[in-house]
Steps between C-alpha positions, in 0.01 A plus 500: 500500500241748363661545169538134444126482564435783259694343226344147551829334624444472876454116481870454425592612858433165660665318206819718581494539865239257645344699778487885488493672840353836557444690840158609583583862407580385139176295491310817603659695228424238238135485613458888521163592356668762266749242370457322173194262517707213345753523786232508768324181335826305476606575848145473645452161338783377749716312253660198690853623431449848642553508870436796723783468768468729816814675614388405863706174472809729533609695793372854552849647434515317160155619393494846613549737194704727721665251734804286464447479124610858487794457723654261243477772223709799425336840567395563132349151468329520837328815365390305200336242718298771660381613163392163381132413508373254754488209256852545387631519851310196597625294204863604567443403872344164397804411288750621759684219665361227272757304307258385240308822421518696175342821527306613188499876512512764230510810694841656492545613857363169616749318289785707647388424858485126422843498340643662817345239701648228269143383401504330152267700274346494171233699332222451235759511222715236681192278554419519123867425415504196711150383364638553152801275575273234628264534194209602714436831318540660158730792624430729175125459557533550880702816441242634252224449760714640776564818305117547474474525892634779718828298588807712455827362372775658305516429138840352552359244745231395265761469219720290721220259579383478130859441375531211751194327354539550133 
């Protein structure tokens, strides 16, 4: 979400997905004093479509970053979970077991864990792709702005997105 705020395209999220749920740990990261002021302002203003959803609605074993979640994973992937930051673990846990969730995550290890748990995922590039298909964003312009941020994607991935939206 941070990068979509930074490139001025965050308002397409409710158009694409309706509500966007984040666990409190992600909200804290987005509001961190050292984070981008634009992101803090957007999240702090409490847009109606952004919902902070506590993990306490799930059982302890489902929400514990080292509990049953790890027992479902292979040894290597379980190790990745331990290395994820608190927000990424919480987002994965929030999406676990929900048939309607789509996890938006860019971090490679987090994506790998989500895939092993059969959680549908996309990332910033995937969101821009869908928004381009829906006519909600000028993809070339969005990519140009995204490249001006600290977002990291391979040139091949950018090329794929741009070719899809010529």
